[in-house]
């Protein structure tokens, strides 16, 4: 086992796709245990730039990422793509699994699709996979996430550069403005520029941003047609400009701290959730005290103190 992992790590450091995949599978299967594997990879002083693409279903995120990765790889950059694919806990089916279109990326680009539960947005396994890819020395890690709910806030603690993807829309106000997604992007892309209404949407986005400045960076707005790689070049330049900016002000260090704090929070949650389940089953004293409180009344403050006592004594067992 251990010899295998040593071999996997040395393969993955050479960007061998099979080795990288096997290591990510270890992370996915048991995130907590995989930390000991990740720690065995020598720390890389080189910084990985993490780019998050977010936006509504079908706007062209995958097609754009494909083009961006192709251009970065042509310049000799090593690129890994993680497409986060939420599954509905109700139907269990993939919402967009069959829509991830990354078949045309150059062979040196690593692509991985990662299923998550809809409600857990960026789970520990995804964060640890980023940690792993950083240690493996990838120049760029590109994340594709749906632009809904929790995802858009968590991506801010994870990606150094956030690209919000939109497409031409009819109607008075574009959906993204209503959805509050205009707060999070470093770069806004109006994709499908070949469709009617692209210029109008472009102007609406510019107007909505109103030259907003974020710590010295004015968000860029770019028109693309992801089906033509050449039209994606300005987006790649903007990503590189933002990477320079981020490093200049140390934002990448802050982001890594935020991400690791989120990792720690998720590890603690995972560890504590077992204890929480144990102390709240109907057989426990705590449950009986809870029922008594509901039946006879009493001090809620005292009861909350009892919860802490029970939880900590169970942890210390
Ligand atoms: N006309 C036109 N079609 C595009 C463009 N970019 C992407 N498409 C098409 O739009 C459809 C959706 O593209 P995807 O890249 O899968 O979009 P996505 O945002 O990744 O979709 P989900 O992952 O399902 O949310 C595909 O049929 C693409 O070929 C574009 O610039 N112009
Ligand atoms: Mg997609």
Short mmCIF file of C-alpha atoms and ligand atoms in Angstrom, two decimals:
data_model
loop_
_atom_site.label_atom_id
_atom_site.label_comp_id
_atom_site.label_asym_id
_atom_site.label_seq_id
_atom_site.Cartn_x
_atom_site.Cartn_y
_atom_site.Cartn_z
CA UNK A 1 0.00 0.00 0.00
CA UNK A 2 2.65 2.46 1.13
CA UNK A 3 4.97 1.55 -1.77
CA UNK A 4 2.01 2.05 -4.11
CA UNK A 5 1.36 5.50 -2.76
CA UNK A 6 5.01 6.48 -3.10
CA UNK A 7 4.85 5.37 -6.73
CA UNK A 8 1.57 7.21 -7.28
CA UNK A 9 3.00 10.40 -5.82
CA UNK A 10 6.10 10.31 -7.97
CA UNK A 11 3.94 9.65 -11.06
CA UNK A 12 1.55 12.44 -10.16
CA UNK A 13 4.42 14.90 -9.64
CA UNK A 14 5.31 14.20 -13.29
CA UNK A 15 1.63 15.00 -14.11
CA UNK A 16 0.90 11.39 -15.07
CA UNK A 17 -2.89 11.47 -15.39
CA UNK A 18 -3.56 7.96 -14.10
CA UNK A 19 -1.53 8.66 -10.95
CA UNK A 20 -3.26 12.02 -10.40
CA UNK A 21 -6.66 10.34 -10.83
CA UNK A 22 -5.84 7.60 -8.36
CA UNK A 23 -4.73 10.14 -5.75
CA UNK A 24 -7.93 12.17 -6.24
CA UNK A 25 -9.95 8.97 -5.86
CA UNK A 26 -8.24 8.45 -2.49
CA UNK A 27 -9.28 11.98 -1.50
CA UNK A 28 -12.85 11.39 -2.69
CA UNK A 29 -13.20 8.03 -0.95
CA UNK A 30 -11.96 9.17 2.42
CA UNK A 31 -11.16 12.89 2.63
CA UNK A 32 -10.00 12.81 6.24
CA UNK A 33 -7.56 9.92 5.78
CA UNK A 34 -6.27 11.37 2.53
CA UNK A 35 -4.68 14.26 4.43
CA UNK A 36 -1.90 11.89 5.49
CA UNK A 37 -1.28 11.10 1.81
CA UNK A 38 -1.33 14.78 0.80
CA UNK A 39 1.17 15.56 3.56
CA UNK A 40 3.61 13.09 2.02
CA UNK A 41 3.91 15.19 -1.13
CA UNK A 42 6.78 17.62 -0.77
CA UNK A 43 5.58 21.17 -0.22
CA UNK A 44 5.76 23.23 -3.42
CA UNK A 45 6.98 26.78 -3.06
CA UNK A 46 5.54 27.48 -6.54
CA UNK A 47 2.09 29.06 -6.40
CA UNK A 48 -0.88 27.61 -8.20
CA UNK A 49 -3.41 30.07 -9.54
CA UNK A 50 -6.97 28.96 -8.80
CA UNK A 51 -9.64 30.20 -11.19
CA UNK A 52 -13.34 29.65 -10.48
CA UNK A 53 -15.88 29.80 -13.29
CA UNK A 54 -19.43 30.26 -12.14
CA UNK A 55 -22.71 31.03 -13.88
CA UNK A 56 -26.13 29.66 -14.73
CA UNK A 57 -26.65 26.32 -16.47
CA UNK A 58 -25.86 26.31 -20.15
CA UNK A 59 -24.13 29.70 -20.41
CA UNK A 60 -21.01 28.01 -21.77
CA UNK A 61 -18.76 27.55 -18.72
CA UNK A 62 -17.38 24.18 -19.82
CA UNK A 63 -16.82 25.32 -23.41
CA UNK A 64 -15.02 28.46 -22.19
CA UNK A 65 -12.88 26.54 -19.69
CA UNK A 66 -11.98 24.19 -22.50
CA UNK A 67 -10.78 27.13 -24.62
CA UNK A 68 -8.96 28.84 -21.73
CA UNK A 69 -7.19 25.60 -20.76
CA UNK A 70 -6.19 25.03 -24.39
CA UNK A 71 -4.64 28.50 -24.62
CA UNK A 72 -2.83 28.18 -21.28
CA UNK A 73 -1.51 24.74 -22.19
CA UNK A 74 -0.24 26.07 -25.53
CA UNK A 75 1.92 28.50 -23.58
CA UNK A 76 3.33 25.61 -21.59
CA UNK A 77 1.21 26.03 -18.44
CA UNK A 78 0.09 22.91 -16.59
CA UNK A 79 -3.66 22.97 -16.07
CA UNK A 80 -6.08 20.86 -14.03
CA UNK A 81 -9.85 21.28 -14.31
CA UNK A 82 -12.36 20.23 -11.68
CA UNK A 83 -16.00 20.38 -12.72
CA UNK A 84 -18.21 20.29 -9.65
CA UNK A 85 -21.37 18.44 -10.48
CA UNK A 86 -24.20 18.70 -7.95
CA UNK A 87 -26.64 15.84 -7.61
CA UNK A 88 -30.06 16.37 -6.27
CA UNK A 89 -30.48 14.53 -2.95
CA UNK A 90 -34.09 13.89 -3.95
CA UNK A 91 -33.73 12.34 -7.37
CA UNK A 92 -30.13 11.19 -6.94
CA UNK A 93 -29.63 11.95 -10.62
CA UNK A 94 -26.99 14.24 -12.05
CA UNK A 95 -28.36 17.65 -12.83
CA UNK A 96 -25.64 18.54 -15.26
CA UNK A 97 -23.40 15.49 -15.35
CA UNK A 98 -24.02 14.73 -18.98
CA UNK A 99 -23.57 18.38 -19.85
CA UNK A 100 -19.93 18.59 -18.81
CA UNK A 101 -18.27 18.97 -22.16
CA UNK A 102 -14.53 18.84 -21.90
CA UNK A 103 -13.69 16.20 -24.42
CA UNK A 104 -11.71 18.53 -26.67
CA UNK A 105 -9.08 19.74 -24.20
CA UNK A 106 -5.44 19.06 -25.12
CA UNK A 107 -4.20 15.75 -23.76
CA UNK A 108 -1.85 17.37 -21.24
CA UNK A 109 -4.77 19.10 -19.45
CA UNK A 110 -6.10 17.09 -16.52
CA UNK A 111 -9.91 17.02 -16.25
CA UNK A 112 -11.97 15.64 -13.40
CA UNK A 113 -15.65 15.77 -12.72
CA UNK A 114 -16.60 15.66 -9.04
CA UNK A 115 -20.06 14.88 -7.78
CA UNK A 116 -21.36 16.64 -4.70
CA UNK A 117 -24.65 16.76 -2.90
CA UNK A 118 -26.60 19.79 -3.97
CA UNK A 119 -26.69 21.26 -0.49
CA UNK A 120 -23.01 20.82 0.39
CA UNK A 121 -21.63 23.11 -2.37
CA UNK A 122 -17.83 22.84 -2.22
CA UNK A 123 -17.26 19.89 0.11
CA UNK A 124 -14.06 18.90 1.92
CA UNK A 125 -13.08 16.47 -0.84
CA UNK A 126 -13.05 19.30 -3.40
CA UNK A 127 -11.02 21.59 -1.15
CA UNK A 128 -8.52 18.83 -0.41
CA UNK A 129 -8.28 18.01 -4.12
CA UNK A 130 -7.21 21.62 -4.68
CA UNK A 131 -4.68 21.24 -1.86
CA UNK A 132 -3.41 18.10 -3.61
CA UNK A 133 -3.17 19.70 -7.06
CA UNK A 134 -1.27 22.65 -5.57
CA UNK A 135 1.26 20.29 -4.04
CA UNK A 136 1.59 18.51 -7.37
CA UNK A 137 2.71 21.83 -8.84
CA UNK A 138 -0.05 22.60 -11.35
CA UNK A 139 0.22 26.19 -12.63
CA UNK A 140 -3.55 26.56 -12.89
CA UNK A 141 -6.48 24.82 -11.25
CA UNK A 142 -9.77 25.73 -12.92
CA UNK A 143 -13.00 25.03 -11.05
CA UNK A 144 -16.39 24.91 -12.72
CA UNK A 145 -19.28 25.44 -10.32
CA UNK A 146 -22.95 26.15 -10.88
CA UNK A 147 -23.82 29.75 -10.12
CA UNK A 148 -26.42 28.95 -7.54
CA UNK A 149 -26.83 29.66 -3.83
CA UNK A 150 -24.04 28.50 -1.53
CA UNK A 151 -21.66 27.88 -4.43
CA UNK A 152 -21.23 31.52 -5.24
CA UNK A 153 -20.27 32.42 -1.67
CA UNK A 154 -17.94 29.48 -1.07
CA UNK A 155 -16.13 29.96 -4.35
CA UNK A 156 -15.01 33.34 -2.97
CA UNK A 157 -13.06 31.59 -0.20
CA UNK A 158 -11.43 29.26 -2.68
CA UNK A 159 -10.68 30.86 -6.06
CA UNK A 160 -8.01 33.54 -6.55
CA UNK A 161 -9.83 34.76 -9.66
CA UNK A 162 -13.58 34.48 -10.08
CA UNK A 163 -14.97 34.50 -13.60
CA UNK A 164 -18.73 35.03 -13.78
CA UNK A 165 -20.15 33.77 -17.06
CA UNK A 166 -23.31 35.27 -18.55
CA UNK A 167 -24.99 35.08 -21.92
CA UNK A 168 -27.22 37.43 -23.93
CA UNK A 169 -30.67 37.67 -22.43
CA UNK A 170 -33.85 39.33 -23.33
CA UNK A 171 -35.80 41.15 -20.66
CA UNK A 172 -35.31 44.38 -18.79
CA UNK A 173 -32.84 43.16 -16.27
CA UNK A 174 -30.41 40.33 -16.59
CA UNK A 175 -30.94 37.42 -14.20
CA UNK A 176 -27.46 37.67 -12.76
CA UNK A 177 -28.10 41.14 -11.46
CA UNK A 178 -31.23 39.88 -9.71
CA UNK A 179 -29.34 36.88 -8.34
CA UNK A 180 -26.71 39.09 -6.72
CA UNK A 181 -23.93 37.43 -8.68
CA UNK A 182 -22.65 40.86 -9.69
CA UNK A 183 -20.92 41.18 -6.34
CA UNK A 184 -18.48 38.34 -6.67
CA UNK A 185 -16.71 38.47 -10.03
CA UNK A 186 -13.24 39.72 -10.85
CA UNK A 187 -13.97 39.14 -14.52
CA UNK A 188 -17.40 39.08 -16.19
CA UNK A 189 -17.77 37.24 -19.46
CA UNK A 190 -20.69 37.77 -21.77
CA UNK A 191 -20.40 34.54 -23.72
CA UNK A 192 -22.29 33.58 -26.90
CA UNK A 193 -21.36 36.93 -28.41
CA UNK A 194 -22.44 35.45 -31.73
CA UNK A 195 -26.07 35.51 -30.55
CA UNK A 196 -28.31 38.57 -30.82
CA UNK A 197 -28.38 40.93 -27.85
CA UNK A 198 -24.77 40.34 -26.77
CA UNK A 199 -23.84 44.04 -26.95
CA UNK A 200 -26.91 45.03 -24.98
CA UNK A 201 -26.09 42.53 -22.20
CA UNK A 202 -22.47 43.70 -22.26
CA UNK A 203 -23.61 47.29 -21.68
CA UNK A 204 -26.04 46.23 -18.94
CA UNK A 205 -23.24 44.44 -17.12
CA UNK A 206 -20.94 47.45 -17.44
CA UNK A 207 -23.74 49.67 -16.14
CA UNK A 208 -24.53 47.32 -13.23
CA UNK A 209 -20.87 47.24 -12.19
CA UNK A 210 -20.65 51.02 -12.39
CA UNK A 211 -16.82 50.95 -12.35
CA UNK A 212 -16.88 49.16 -9.01
CA UNK A 213 -13.38 48.86 -7.64
CA UNK A 214 -12.36 46.02 -5.35
CA UNK A 215 -9.17 46.65 -3.44
CA UNK A 216 -7.65 48.30 -6.45
CA UNK A 217 -9.02 45.96 -9.13
CA UNK A 218 -11.76 47.14 -11.46
CA UNK A 219 -13.73 44.11 -12.69
CA UNK A 220 -13.28 43.48 -16.40
CA UNK A 221 -16.13 42.75 -18.78
CA UNK A 222 -15.31 40.63 -21.81
CA UNK A 223 -17.33 39.44 -24.79
CA UNK A 224 -16.51 35.93 -26.00
CA UNK A 225 -17.70 33.30 -28.38
CA UNK A 226 -16.43 30.18 -26.68
CA UNK A 227 -16.83 28.20 -29.89
CA UNK A 228 -13.93 30.22 -31.36
CA UNK A 229 -10.72 29.83 -29.39
CA UNK A 230 -9.22 33.07 -30.73
CA UNK A 231 -12.06 35.09 -29.22
CA UNK A 232 -11.18 33.73 -25.78
CA UNK A 233 -7.65 35.21 -25.82
CA UNK A 234 -8.70 38.48 -24.10
CA UNK A 235 -10.17 36.39 -21.26
CA UNK A 236 -6.87 34.55 -20.80
CA UNK A 237 -5.03 37.90 -20.72
CA UNK A 238 -7.46 39.21 -18.11
CA UNK A 239 -6.98 36.09 -15.96
CA UNK A 240 -3.20 36.54 -16.17
CA UNK A 241 -3.46 40.25 -15.31
CA UNK A 242 -5.61 39.41 -12.32
CA UNK A 243 -3.13 36.74 -11.22
CA UNK A 244 -0.38 39.37 -11.20
CA UNK A 245 -2.61 41.76 -9.22
CA UNK A 246 -3.57 39.07 -6.71
CA UNK A 247 0.06 38.19 -6.05
CA UNK A 248 1.08 41.82 -5.79
CA UNK A 249 -1.35 42.53 -2.95
CA UNK A 250 -1.01 39.10 -1.33
CA UNK A 251 -4.64 38.17 -1.94
CA UNK A 252 -3.65 34.63 -2.92
CA UNK A 253 -2.16 34.12 0.54
CA UNK A 254 -5.37 35.46 2.13
CA UNK A 255 -7.47 33.17 -0.07
CA UNK A 256 -5.41 30.15 0.91
CA UNK A 257 -5.90 31.03 4.57
CA UNK A 258 -9.66 31.34 4.01
CA UNK A 259 -9.76 28.04 2.18
CA UNK A 260 -7.80 26.24 4.87
CA UNK A 261 -10.03 27.68 7.54
CA UNK A 262 -13.01 26.30 5.62
CA UNK A 263 -11.22 22.93 5.38
CA UNK A 264 -10.70 22.94 9.13
CA UNK A 265 -14.33 23.86 9.74
CA UNK A 266 -15.47 20.96 7.56
CA UNK A 267 -13.09 18.52 9.27
CA UNK A 268 -14.40 19.56 12.68
CA UNK A 269 -17.99 19.29 11.46
CA UNK A 270 -17.34 15.80 10.16
CA UNK A 271 -15.72 14.69 13.41
CA UNK A 272 -18.35 16.29 15.61
CA UNK A 273 -21.33 15.06 13.61
CA UNK A 274 -20.73 11.52 14.90
CA UNK A 275 -20.76 12.76 18.50
CA UNK A 276 -23.84 14.88 17.89
CA UNK A 277 -25.73 11.86 16.57
CA UNK A 278 -24.64 9.77 19.54
CA UNK A 279 -25.72 12.22 22.22
CA UNK A 280 -29.11 12.92 20.66
CA UNK A 281 -30.56 9.43 20.21
CA UNK A 282 -33.77 8.77 22.21
CA UNK A 283 -31.82 6.46 24.55
CA UNK A 284 -29.59 9.22 25.94
CA UNK A 285 -29.98 11.14 29.20
CA UNK A 286 -29.79 14.33 27.20
CA UNK A 287 -32.85 13.31 25.18
CA UNK A 288 -34.76 12.52 28.35
CA UNK A 289 -33.82 15.91 29.79
CA UNK A 290 -34.97 17.54 26.56
CA UNK A 291 -38.34 15.82 26.73
CA UNK A 292 -38.68 16.83 30.38
CA UNK A 293 -37.88 20.43 29.47
CA UNK A 294 -40.57 20.42 26.78
CA UNK A 295 -43.07 18.78 29.15
CA UNK A 296 -42.40 20.51 32.47
CA UNK A 297 -40.56 23.65 31.44
CA UNK A 298 -37.31 24.83 32.99
CA UNK A 299 -34.22 26.84 32.17
CA UNK A 300 -33.19 26.74 28.53
CA UNK A 301 -29.82 28.23 29.48
CA UNK A 302 -29.19 25.33 31.87
CA UNK A 303 -30.19 22.86 29.19
CA UNK A 304 -27.77 24.40 26.65
CA UNK A 305 -25.03 24.09 29.28
CA UNK A 306 -25.96 20.40 29.72
CA UNK A 307 -25.59 19.90 25.95
CA UNK A 308 -22.04 21.25 26.06
CA UNK A 309 -21.22 19.02 29.06
CA UNK A 310 -22.58 15.90 27.36
CA UNK A 311 -20.84 16.65 24.06
CA UNK A 312 -17.48 17.35 25.68
CA UNK A 313 -17.64 14.32 27.95
CA UNK A 314 -18.42 12.15 24.89
CA UNK A 315 -15.49 13.71 23.01
CA UNK A 316 -13.19 13.00 25.94
CA UNK A 317 -14.25 9.38 26.25
N1 LIG B 1 -23.67 29.99 -30.03
C1 LIG B 1 -22.86 29.71 -29.02
N2 LIG B 1 -23.02 28.57 -28.34
C2 LIG B 1 -22.18 28.32 -27.32
C3 LIG B 1 -21.14 29.20 -26.95
N3 LIG B 1 -20.49 28.68 -25.89
C4 LIG B 1 -21.08 27.52 -25.59
N4 LIG B 1 -22.11 27.28 -26.45
C5 LIG B 1 -23.03 26.13 -26.46
O1 LIG B 1 -23.89 26.24 -25.33
C6 LIG B 1 -24.19 24.94 -24.83
C7 LIG B 1 -23.85 24.87 -23.35
O2 LIG B 1 -22.45 24.99 -23.19
P1 LIG B 1 -21.68 24.41 -21.92
O3 LIG B 1 -20.24 24.78 -22.10
O4 LIG B 1 -21.98 23.01 -21.69
O5 LIG B 1 -22.34 25.30 -20.79
P2 LIG B 1 -22.17 25.16 -19.20
O6 LIG B 1 -22.33 26.52 -18.64
O7 LIG B 1 -20.92 24.44 -18.87
O8 LIG B 1 -23.41 24.27 -18.84
P3 LIG B 1 -23.68 23.45 -17.48
O9 LIG B 1 -22.39 22.82 -17.07
O10 LIG B 1 -24.70 22.48 -17.87
O11 LIG B 1 -24.18 24.47 -16.49
C8 LIG B 1 -23.42 23.95 -25.69
O12 LIG B 1 -24.27 23.47 -26.67
C9 LIG B 1 -22.31 24.81 -26.28
O13 LIG B 1 -21.85 24.31 -27.54
C10 LIG B 1 -20.99 30.41 -27.72
O14 LIG B 1 -20.12 31.25 -27.45
N5 LIG B 1 -21.88 30.60 -28.72
MG1 LIG B 2 -20.60 22.67 -17.73
#
